[in-house]
Amino acid sequence: MTEPGDSPASNEVTLTGVSKSFGPTPVLRELDLRISAGELVTVLGPSGCGKTTALRILAGFERPTSGRVLVGGRDLTGVPPNRRGIGMVFQAYSLFPNMTVQDNVEYGLRVRKVRRERRRATAAEMLELCGLGEFALRYPHQLSGGQQQRVALARALATQPEVLLLDEPLSALDAIVRTQIREEIRRLQQQLGITTMFVTHDQEEALAIADRVAVLNAGVIEQIDTPQTVYRRPAGAFVARFVGTVSELGAEPSFTHGALPAQAPGPGLDTVFVRPEDLTLLPEEEGRCTVVSQIYTGERTVVRAETPDGVTVTSSVSAAEAAGLVPGTRVSPHLLSAPALRLPAGAGQAAA
C-alpha cells in the first residue's frame, strides 16, 4: 500500500532474466517482466507454462536458477518471503479454521508484533474495505466461499504490502461469485494503488481485470500488452489461439476482406486468424459451409459452420441473425474487417 510521500516507483516490480529449472526440466526461460507502480498485470497461460512459478519466485517461495527480482529498485532475489513486503492471496484461501475472521486478518500483524490496539483498528478497517465488517467474529466455516476469499484478501492487505500477488484466487468459486469478487479485487487494487500480479488460466478473467496481460507459454512471455491489444492484435499464433476464439483459415496473399473461401491453410496461402465478431455467415444455396451448431450466450449467439472436408468457421451474431442460421443452412463466410493476425504463406504452417 503506497503511503503519502513514497516515490512513484517505490513498488515497481522487475523480473530480469529469470530462469527456473526443476532438475533437468526448464520451467522459466530468461523471463523479463516489469509491473509499474500501481499497475495490475495478469499472467495468463495454460497449465504448466510457468506462471505460478514466476509468482512464487517473486514471493520468495522459490529461488530462481538465474536472474534477479527487484521491487522499487531493491534486489530481493535472496531475501526471505517474510522480509519482502509482499502480500499473497492463495487459491485455497488458507484461512486458519480455529480463528475468527478478525483474528485471521490480524495474524500477519501479530507475527510482526504490532500492538493489539493497532492490530484491531487495522483489521477492522480492512474488513470494512472488503465489505466484511459484520462478520468479524465468525469463523471461516460459517462463511461462503466468496466471503472466505474476501477475508484472505483483507488479511493480505492488512500488513500494507508493497506488492499484492494473487494465485488463481477465483477458480474455486462459482461463476456469479467469481465475477463479483473479481470486480471487488479490481476496485480495491485501484483504490489502494497497489502493484499487483494476478495469475490465472481463465482468459475472460485476465482480460476483464488487468491493465496489461502477459501471455506465458512454456516459460516464455509471448506477448504483454493491454487486454484490447492482446485480443485484437495477438503477437503470434499461440496468443491468437489461446486468447479467445478464432477461425484459422487459408487466404490468398491479395485477400483483404469480403467473401472468404473456407479453406485450410496450405502451400501458397497466407494464414488468417479471424475473431467471431469479425466474421459473418451469409445464407447461400451454393455456400460451401453448412451450419452445424448454435450456442446461445445471452447477448450473442455463436454459430459454427463446417466445410465437407472439416474446415470450421465460427461467427458471433445477434439473435435476429441467428434465426436465419439454423443447423443445416448452407452459408458463405465473409470477413468484415482485417483479421486479428495474418501470417504470410509458409509461416502459418511453421507456427502450427
Tab-separated table of C-alpha atoms in Angstrom:
chain	number	residue	atom	x	y	z
A	1	MET	CA	0.000	0.000	0.000
A	2	THR	CA	1.549	3.298	-1.024
A	3	GLU	CA	1.861	5.847	1.785
A	4	PRO	CA	1.972	9.629	1.201
A	5	GLY	CA	5.488	10.680	0.360
A	6	ASP	CA	6.528	7.382	-1.197
A	7	SER	CA	8.300	7.755	-4.527
A	8	PRO	CA	6.095	6.947	-7.544
A	9	ALA	CA	8.153	3.857	-8.410
A	10	SER	CA	8.680	2.650	-4.845
A	11	ASN	CA	6.728	-0.533	-5.531
A	12	GLU	CA	7.583	-1.178	-9.168
A	13	VAL	CA	8.317	-4.866	-9.779
A	14	THR	CA	11.016	-6.074	-12.160
A	15	LEU	CA	11.937	-9.660	-13.014
A	16	THR	CA	15.132	-9.634	-15.073
A	17	GLY	CA	16.417	-12.680	-16.935
A	18	VAL	CA	14.647	-15.033	-14.523
A	19	SER	CA	15.088	-18.701	-15.333
A	20	LYS	CA	14.000	-21.669	-13.265
A	21	SER	CA	14.560	-25.365	-13.736
A	22	PHE	CA	13.407	-28.274	-11.631
A	23	GLY	CA	16.102	-30.858	-12.205
A	24	PRO	CA	16.614	-31.137	-15.963
A	25	THR	CA	13.230	-29.539	-16.727
A	26	PRO	CA	13.262	-25.805	-17.557
A	27	VAL	CA	10.107	-24.004	-16.372
A	28	LEU	CA	11.019	-20.342	-16.928
A	29	ARG	CA	13.408	-19.180	-19.647
A	30	GLU	CA	15.093	-15.762	-19.301
A	31	LEU	CA	11.826	-14.148	-18.205
A	32	ASP	CA	11.731	-10.345	-18.257
A	33	LEU	CA	8.674	-8.702	-16.692
A	34	ARG	CA	8.099	-5.188	-15.375
A	35	ILE	CA	4.981	-4.183	-13.420
A	36	SER	CA	4.735	-0.439	-12.936
A	37	ALA	CA	3.848	1.011	-9.538
A	38	GLY	CA	0.090	0.734	-9.028
A	39	GLU	CA	-0.421	-1.461	-12.092
A	40	LEU	CA	-2.307	-4.769	-12.209
A	41	VAL	CA	-0.776	-7.306	-14.588
A	42	THR	CA	-2.383	-10.677	-15.171
A	43	VAL	CA	-0.113	-13.558	-16.104
A	44	LEU	CA	-2.169	-15.829	-18.333
A	45	GLY	CA	-1.272	-19.220	-19.693
A	46	PRO	CA	-2.096	-22.930	-19.810
A	47	SER	CA	-1.264	-25.376	-17.037
A	48	GLY	CA	2.464	-25.971	-16.766
A	49	CYS	CA	3.506	-22.775	-18.563
A	50	GLY	CA	5.398	-21.415	-15.524
A	51	LYS	CA	3.017	-18.676	-14.356
A	52	THR	CA	2.705	-19.885	-10.742
A	53	THR	CA	6.461	-20.492	-10.599
A	54	ALA	CA	7.052	-16.853	-11.628
A	55	LEU	CA	4.694	-15.708	-8.872
A	56	ARG	CA	6.364	-17.944	-6.250
A	57	ILE	CA	9.777	-16.576	-7.258
A	58	LEU	CA	8.505	-13.025	-6.782
A	59	ALA	CA	7.023	-14.022	-3.401
A	60	GLY	CA	10.300	-15.649	-2.328
A	61	PHE	CA	8.954	-19.202	-2.033
A	62	GLU	CA	11.218	-20.342	-4.887
A	63	ARG	CA	14.741	-19.255	-5.785
A	64	PRO	CA	15.436	-18.605	-9.457
A	65	THR	CA	18.116	-20.665	-11.145
A	66	SER	CA	19.335	-17.371	-12.604
A	67	GLY	CA	18.127	-13.797	-12.875
A	68	ARG	CA	17.078	-11.100	-10.415
A	69	VAL	CA	13.925	-9.966	-8.603
A	70	LEU	CA	13.601	-6.263	-7.797
A	71	VAL	CA	10.892	-4.259	-6.024
A	72	GLY	CA	11.295	-0.488	-6.089
A	73	GLY	CA	14.838	-0.978	-7.355
A	74	ARG	CA	15.798	-3.144	-4.359
A	75	ASP	CA	17.250	-6.547	-5.203
A	76	LEU	CA	15.139	-9.101	-3.307
A	77	THR	CA	16.446	-12.210	-5.048
A	78	GLY	CA	17.934	-13.682	-1.859
A	79	VAL	CA	15.567	-12.064	0.653
A	80	PRO	CA	13.218	-14.433	2.548
A	81	PRO	CA	9.442	-14.124	1.947
A	82	ASN	CA	8.648	-12.503	5.304
A	83	ARG	CA	11.002	-9.599	4.591
A	84	ARG	CA	9.822	-8.749	1.087
A	85	GLY	CA	6.789	-6.587	1.892
A	86	ILE	CA	4.585	-8.741	-0.323
A	87	GLY	CA	1.015	-9.884	0.360
A	88	MET	CA	-0.352	-13.055	-1.174
A	89	VAL	CA	-3.819	-14.499	-1.737
A	90	PHE	CA	-3.935	-18.226	-2.489
A	91	GLN	CA	-6.425	-20.277	-4.482
A	92	ALA	CA	-7.402	-22.303	-1.396
A	93	TYR	CA	-7.831	-19.240	0.921
A	94	SER	CA	-5.528	-20.819	3.579
A	95	LEU	CA	-7.517	-19.369	6.472
A	96	PHE	CA	-6.981	-20.682	9.997
A	97	PRO	CA	-10.194	-22.609	10.818
A	98	ASN	CA	-9.800	-22.172	14.594
A	99	MET	CA	-9.524	-18.377	14.358
A	100	THR	CA	-12.276	-15.826	13.893
A	101	VAL	CA	-12.328	-13.630	10.816
A	102	GLN	CA	-10.906	-10.793	12.928
A	103	ASP	CA	-8.033	-12.959	14.187
A	104	ASN	CA	-7.275	-14.267	10.691
A	105	VAL	CA	-6.928	-10.727	9.375
A	106	GLU	CA	-4.786	-9.725	12.357
A	107	TYR	CA	-2.460	-12.708	12.025
A	108	GLY	CA	0.264	-11.095	9.913
A	109	LEU	CA	0.282	-8.048	12.168
A	110	ARG	CA	0.593	-10.244	15.248
A	111	VAL	CA	3.607	-12.004	13.731
A	112	ARG	CA	5.149	-8.554	13.187
A	113	LYS	CA	4.480	-7.769	16.881
A	114	VAL	CA	2.155	-4.858	16.117
A	115	ARG	CA	0.380	-3.589	19.238
A	116	ARG	CA	-3.067	-5.051	19.908
A	117	GLU	CA	-4.935	-1.734	19.547
A	118	ARG	CA	-3.367	-1.019	16.178
A	119	ARG	CA	-3.935	-4.603	15.022
A	120	ARG	CA	-7.622	-4.361	15.868
A	121	ALA	CA	-8.014	-0.988	14.182
A	122	THR	CA	-6.225	-2.107	11.005
A	123	ALA	CA	-8.163	-5.378	10.789
A	124	ALA	CA	-11.457	-3.537	11.270
A	125	GLU	CA	-10.504	-1.085	8.510
A	126	MET	CA	-9.597	-3.879	6.102
A	127	LEU	CA	-12.774	-5.827	6.841
A	128	GLU	CA	-14.900	-2.740	6.209
A	129	LEU	CA	-12.968	-2.105	2.998
A	130	CYS	CA	-13.753	-5.669	1.856
A	131	GLY	CA	-17.399	-5.473	2.932
A	132	LEU	CA	-16.983	-7.874	5.869
A	133	GLY	CA	-17.327	-5.637	8.910
A	134	GLU	CA	-20.298	-7.539	10.296
A	135	PHE	CA	-18.523	-10.920	10.023
A	136	ALA	CA	-15.522	-10.146	12.264
A	137	LEU	CA	-16.477	-12.639	14.990
A	138	ARG	CA	-17.477	-15.504	12.714
A	139	TYR	CA	-15.296	-18.482	11.853
A	140	PRO	CA	-14.300	-19.441	8.286
A	141	HIS	CA	-16.682	-22.428	8.160
A	142	GLN	CA	-19.579	-20.025	8.796
A	143	LEU	CA	-18.803	-18.070	5.614
A	144	SER	CA	-19.462	-18.680	1.917
A	145	GLY	CA	-16.574	-19.275	-0.471
A	146	GLY	CA	-16.744	-15.702	-1.716
A	147	GLN	CA	-16.692	-14.327	1.819
A	148	GLN	CA	-13.714	-16.529	2.714
A	149	GLN	CA	-11.821	-15.202	-0.287
A	150	ARG	CA	-12.593	-11.638	0.843
A	151	VAL	CA	-11.156	-12.497	4.264
A	152	ALA	CA	-7.995	-13.808	2.590
A	153	LEU	CA	-7.763	-10.562	0.633
A	154	ALA	CA	-8.281	-8.451	3.766
A	155	ARG	CA	-5.567	-10.434	5.553
A	156	ALA	CA	-3.115	-9.880	2.688
A	157	LEU	CA	-3.832	-6.144	2.655
A	158	ALA	CA	-3.664	-5.687	6.447
A	159	THR	CA	0.136	-5.715	6.506
A	160	GLN	CA	0.199	-2.864	3.954
A	161	PRO	CA	2.316	-4.765	1.418
A	162	GLU	CA	4.189	-3.023	-1.360
A	163	VAL	CA	3.045	-5.712	-3.805
A	164	LEU	CA	-0.015	-7.969	-3.903
A	165	LEU	CA	0.141	-11.423	-5.508
A	166	LEU	CA	-2.956	-13.464	-6.353
A	167	ASP	CA	-2.560	-17.094	-7.415
A	168	GLU	CA	-5.702	-18.353	-9.214
A	169	PRO	CA	-7.761	-16.729	-6.434
A	170	LEU	CA	-11.175	-17.216	-8.036
A	171	SER	CA	-11.012	-20.698	-9.528
A	172	ALA	CA	-12.867	-22.378	-6.622
A	173	LEU	CA	-15.856	-20.014	-6.866
A	174	ASP	CA	-18.998	-20.308	-8.968
A	175	ALA	CA	-19.451	-18.026	-11.980
A	176	ILE	CA	-21.560	-15.273	-10.402
A	177	VAL	CA	-19.449	-15.027	-7.234
A	178	ARG	CA	-16.270	-15.161	-9.313
A	179	THR	CA	-17.367	-12.088	-11.252
A	180	GLN	CA	-18.313	-10.235	-8.059
A	181	ILE	CA	-15.011	-10.965	-6.319
A	182	ARG	CA	-13.064	-10.118	-9.475
A	183	GLU	CA	-14.701	-6.692	-9.557
A	184	GLU	CA	-14.063	-6.271	-5.825
A	185	ILE	CA	-10.366	-7.077	-6.227
A	186	ARG	CA	-10.070	-4.578	-9.055
A	187	ARG	CA	-11.877	-1.869	-7.054
A	188	LEU	CA	-9.614	-2.349	-4.036
A	189	GLN	CA	-6.469	-2.536	-6.154
A	190	GLN	CA	-7.268	0.767	-7.848
A	191	GLN	CA	-8.421	2.415	-4.628
A	192	LEU	CA	-5.218	1.462	-2.799
A	193	GLY	CA	-2.902	1.887	-5.790
A	194	ILE	CA	-1.126	-1.370	-5.019
A	195	THR	CA	1.146	-3.059	-7.552
A	196	THR	CA	-0.440	-6.424	-8.341
A	197	MET	CA	0.354	-9.658	-10.153
A	198	PHE	CA	-2.704	-11.818	-10.811
A	199	VAL	CA	-2.074	-15.349	-12.079
A	200	THR	CA	-4.860	-17.155	-13.935
A	201	HIS	CA	-5.607	-19.609	-16.729
A	202	ASP	CA	-9.020	-18.008	-17.347
A	203	GLN	CA	-8.957	-15.765	-20.420
A	204	GLU	CA	-12.106	-13.808	-19.575
A	205	GLU	CA	-10.818	-13.156	-16.070
A	206	ALA	CA	-7.433	-11.990	-17.345
A	207	LEU	CA	-8.898	-9.609	-19.916
A	208	ALA	CA	-11.530	-8.180	-17.564
A	209	ILE	CA	-9.344	-7.250	-14.598
A	210	ALA	CA	-5.947	-6.225	-15.976
A	211	ASP	CA	-4.157	-3.080	-17.021
A	212	ARG	CA	-1.909	-5.383	-19.044
A	213	VAL	CA	-1.927	-9.094	-19.817
A	214	ALA	CA	1.242	-11.200	-20.078
A	215	VAL	CA	0.613	-14.391	-22.056
A	216	LEU	CA	3.044	-17.085	-20.961
A	217	ASN	CA	3.880	-20.206	-22.964
A	218	ALA	CA	6.487	-22.805	-21.984
A	219	GLY	CA	8.259	-20.354	-19.687
A	220	VAL	CA	8.407	-17.501	-22.201
A	221	ILE	CA	6.248	-14.374	-22.447
A	222	GLU	CA	4.724	-14.472	-25.925
A	223	GLN	CA	3.084	-11.043	-25.584
A	224	ILE	CA	2.453	-8.430	-22.910
A	225	ASP	CA	0.090	-5.587	-23.714
A	226	THR	CA	-3.303	-4.139	-22.908
A	227	PRO	CA	-6.194	-6.624	-22.907
A	228	GLN	CA	-7.613	-4.988	-26.029
A	229	THR	CA	-4.353	-5.327	-27.950
A	230	VAL	CA	-3.714	-8.915	-26.856
A	231	TYR	CA	-7.178	-9.886	-28.080
A	232	ARG	CA	-7.474	-7.724	-31.200
A	233	ARG	CA	-3.823	-7.851	-32.327
A	234	PRO	CA	-2.162	-11.034	-30.994
A	235	ALA	CA	1.591	-11.134	-31.479
A	236	GLY	CA	1.631	-14.687	-32.794
A	237	ALA	CA	-0.269	-17.889	-33.448
A	238	PHE	CA	-0.110	-19.127	-29.846
A	239	VAL	CA	-1.693	-15.963	-28.451
A	240	ALA	CA	-4.330	-15.893	-31.205
A	241	ARG	CA	-5.335	-19.476	-30.428
A	242	PHE	CA	-5.137	-19.261	-26.643
A	243	VAL	CA	-6.873	-15.929	-26.048
A	244	GLY	CA	-10.445	-16.040	-27.274
A	245	THR	CA	-11.872	-17.927	-30.231
A	246	VAL	CA	-10.523	-17.779	-33.789
A	247	SER	CA	-11.209	-19.299	-37.155
A	248	GLU	CA	-7.867	-20.282	-38.678
A	249	LEU	CA	-8.147	-20.192	-42.462
A	250	GLY	CA	-6.093	-20.054	-45.612
A	251	ALA	CA	-6.328	-16.961	-47.834
A	252	GLU	CA	-4.681	-15.692	-50.990
A	253	PRO	CA	-1.942	-13.131	-50.270
A	254	SER	CA	-4.004	-10.493	-52.093
A	255	PHE	CA	-7.120	-11.084	-49.956
A	256	THR	CA	-8.137	-8.272	-47.591
A	257	HIS	CA	-11.842	-8.613	-46.752
A	258	GLY	CA	-15.160	-9.757	-48.205
A	259	ALA	CA	-16.045	-13.270	-49.343
A	260	LEU	CA	-13.597	-15.634	-47.650
A	261	PRO	CA	-13.048	-19.104	-49.081
A	262	ALA	CA	-13.426	-21.579	-46.206
A	263	GLN	CA	-10.194	-23.443	-46.773
A	264	ALA	CA	-7.444	-24.761	-44.561
A	265	PRO	CA	-4.031	-23.054	-44.568
A	266	GLY	CA	-1.792	-24.602	-47.186
A	267	PRO	CA	1.049	-24.019	-49.673
A	268	GLY	CA	0.933	-20.579	-51.249
A	269	LEU	CA	-1.734	-19.321	-48.829
A	270	ASP	CA	-1.497	-16.854	-46.001
A	271	THR	CA	-2.936	-17.997	-42.675
A	272	VAL	CA	-5.543	-15.623	-41.264
A	273	PHE	CA	-6.844	-15.760	-37.699
A	274	VAL	CA	-10.356	-14.314	-37.580
A	275	ARG	CA	-12.340	-13.401	-34.453
A	276	PRO	CA	-16.014	-14.467	-34.407
A	277	GLU	CA	-17.296	-10.885	-34.323
A	278	ASP	CA	-15.334	-10.080	-37.495
A	279	LEU	CA	-16.872	-12.929	-39.493
A	280	THR	CA	-20.407	-13.090	-40.823
A	281	LEU	CA	-22.127	-16.103	-42.386
A	282	LEU	CA	-24.395	-15.320	-45.340
A	283	PRO	CA	-27.065	-17.914	-46.233
A	284	GLU	CA	-26.447	-19.065	-49.831
A	285	GLU	CA	-27.740	-22.162	-51.603
A	286	GLU	CA	-24.299	-22.719	-53.118
A	287	GLY	CA	-22.418	-21.918	-49.933
A	288	ARG	CA	-19.525	-24.265	-49.220
A	289	CYS	CA	-20.175	-24.335	-45.453
A	290	THR	CA	-23.051	-25.863	-43.516
A	291	VAL	CA	-24.166	-24.591	-40.125
A	292	VAL	CA	-23.626	-27.381	-37.601
A	293	SER	CA	-24.397	-25.716	-34.253
A	294	GLN	CA	-25.604	-22.663	-32.372
A	295	ILE	CA	-24.626	-21.712	-28.820
A	296	TYR	CA	-26.812	-19.079	-27.200
A	297	THR	CA	-24.797	-16.917	-24.796
A	298	GLY	CA	-27.383	-14.244	-23.976
A	299	GLU	CA	-26.330	-11.093	-25.778
A	300	ARG	CA	-24.946	-13.002	-28.762
A	301	THR	CA	-25.233	-16.404	-30.419
A	302	VAL	CA	-22.129	-18.317	-31.511
A	303	VAL	CA	-22.723	-20.084	-34.830
A	304	ARG	CA	-20.330	-22.758	-36.076
A	305	ALA	CA	-20.213	-23.953	-39.670
A	306	GLU	CA	-18.084	-26.575	-41.423
A	307	THR	CA	-16.992	-27.471	-44.943
A	308	PRO	CA	-17.278	-31.063	-46.227
A	309	ASP	CA	-13.549	-31.536	-45.586
A	310	GLY	CA	-13.766	-30.404	-41.953
A	311	VAL	CA	-12.694	-26.751	-42.055
A	312	THR	CA	-14.529	-24.884	-39.267
A	313	VAL	CA	-15.590	-21.227	-39.131
A	314	THR	CA	-17.134	-19.521	-36.106
A	315	SER	CA	-19.250	-16.379	-36.098
A	316	SER	CA	-20.813	-14.331	-33.294
A	317	VAL	CA	-24.192	-12.924	-34.358
A	318	SER	CA	-27.287	-11.258	-32.915
A	319	ALA	CA	-30.399	-13.249	-32.042
A	320	ALA	CA	-32.124	-11.879	-35.154
A	321	GLU	CA	-29.286	-13.069	-37.410
A	322	ALA	CA	-29.156	-16.447	-35.671
A	323	ALA	CA	-32.791	-17.103	-36.592
A	324	GLY	CA	-31.710	-17.456	-40.224
A	325	LEU	CA	-28.695	-19.647	-39.445
A	326	VAL	CA	-30.240	-22.825	-38.092
A	327	PRO	CA	-28.228	-26.064	-38.331
A	328	GLY	CA	-28.280	-27.392	-41.878
A	329	THR	CA	-28.243	-23.931	-43.522
A	330	ARG	CA	-25.732	-23.538	-46.349
A	331	VAL	CA	-23.621	-20.414	-45.828
A	332	SER	CA	-20.635	-18.496	-47.145
A	333	PRO	CA	-18.255	-16.739	-44.714
A	334	HIS	CA	-17.438	-13.056	-45.212
A	335	LEU	CA	-14.692	-11.164	-43.424
A	336	LEU	CA	-15.932	-7.769	-42.195
A	337	SER	CA	-12.567	-6.242	-41.255
A	338	ALA	CA	-8.873	-7.057	-41.086
A	339	PRO	CA	-8.080	-10.394	-39.407
A	340	ALA	CA	-6.686	-10.355	-35.884
A	341	LEU	CA	-3.456	-11.910	-37.187
A	342	ARG	CA	-2.105	-12.698	-40.618
A	343	LEU	CA	0.886	-14.958	-41.206
A	344	PRO	CA	2.484	-14.924	-44.661
A	345	ALA	CA	2.465	-18.063	-46.775
A	346	GLY	CA	4.692	-20.683	-45.128
A	347	ALA	CA	4.772	-19.009	-41.717
A	348	GLY	CA	1.350	-20.371	-40.766
A	349	GLN	CA	2.477	-23.959	-41.171
A	350	ALA	CA	5.634	-23.270	-39.163
A	351	ALA	CA	3.538	-21.883	-36.316
A	352	ALA	CA	1.097	-24.802	-36.209
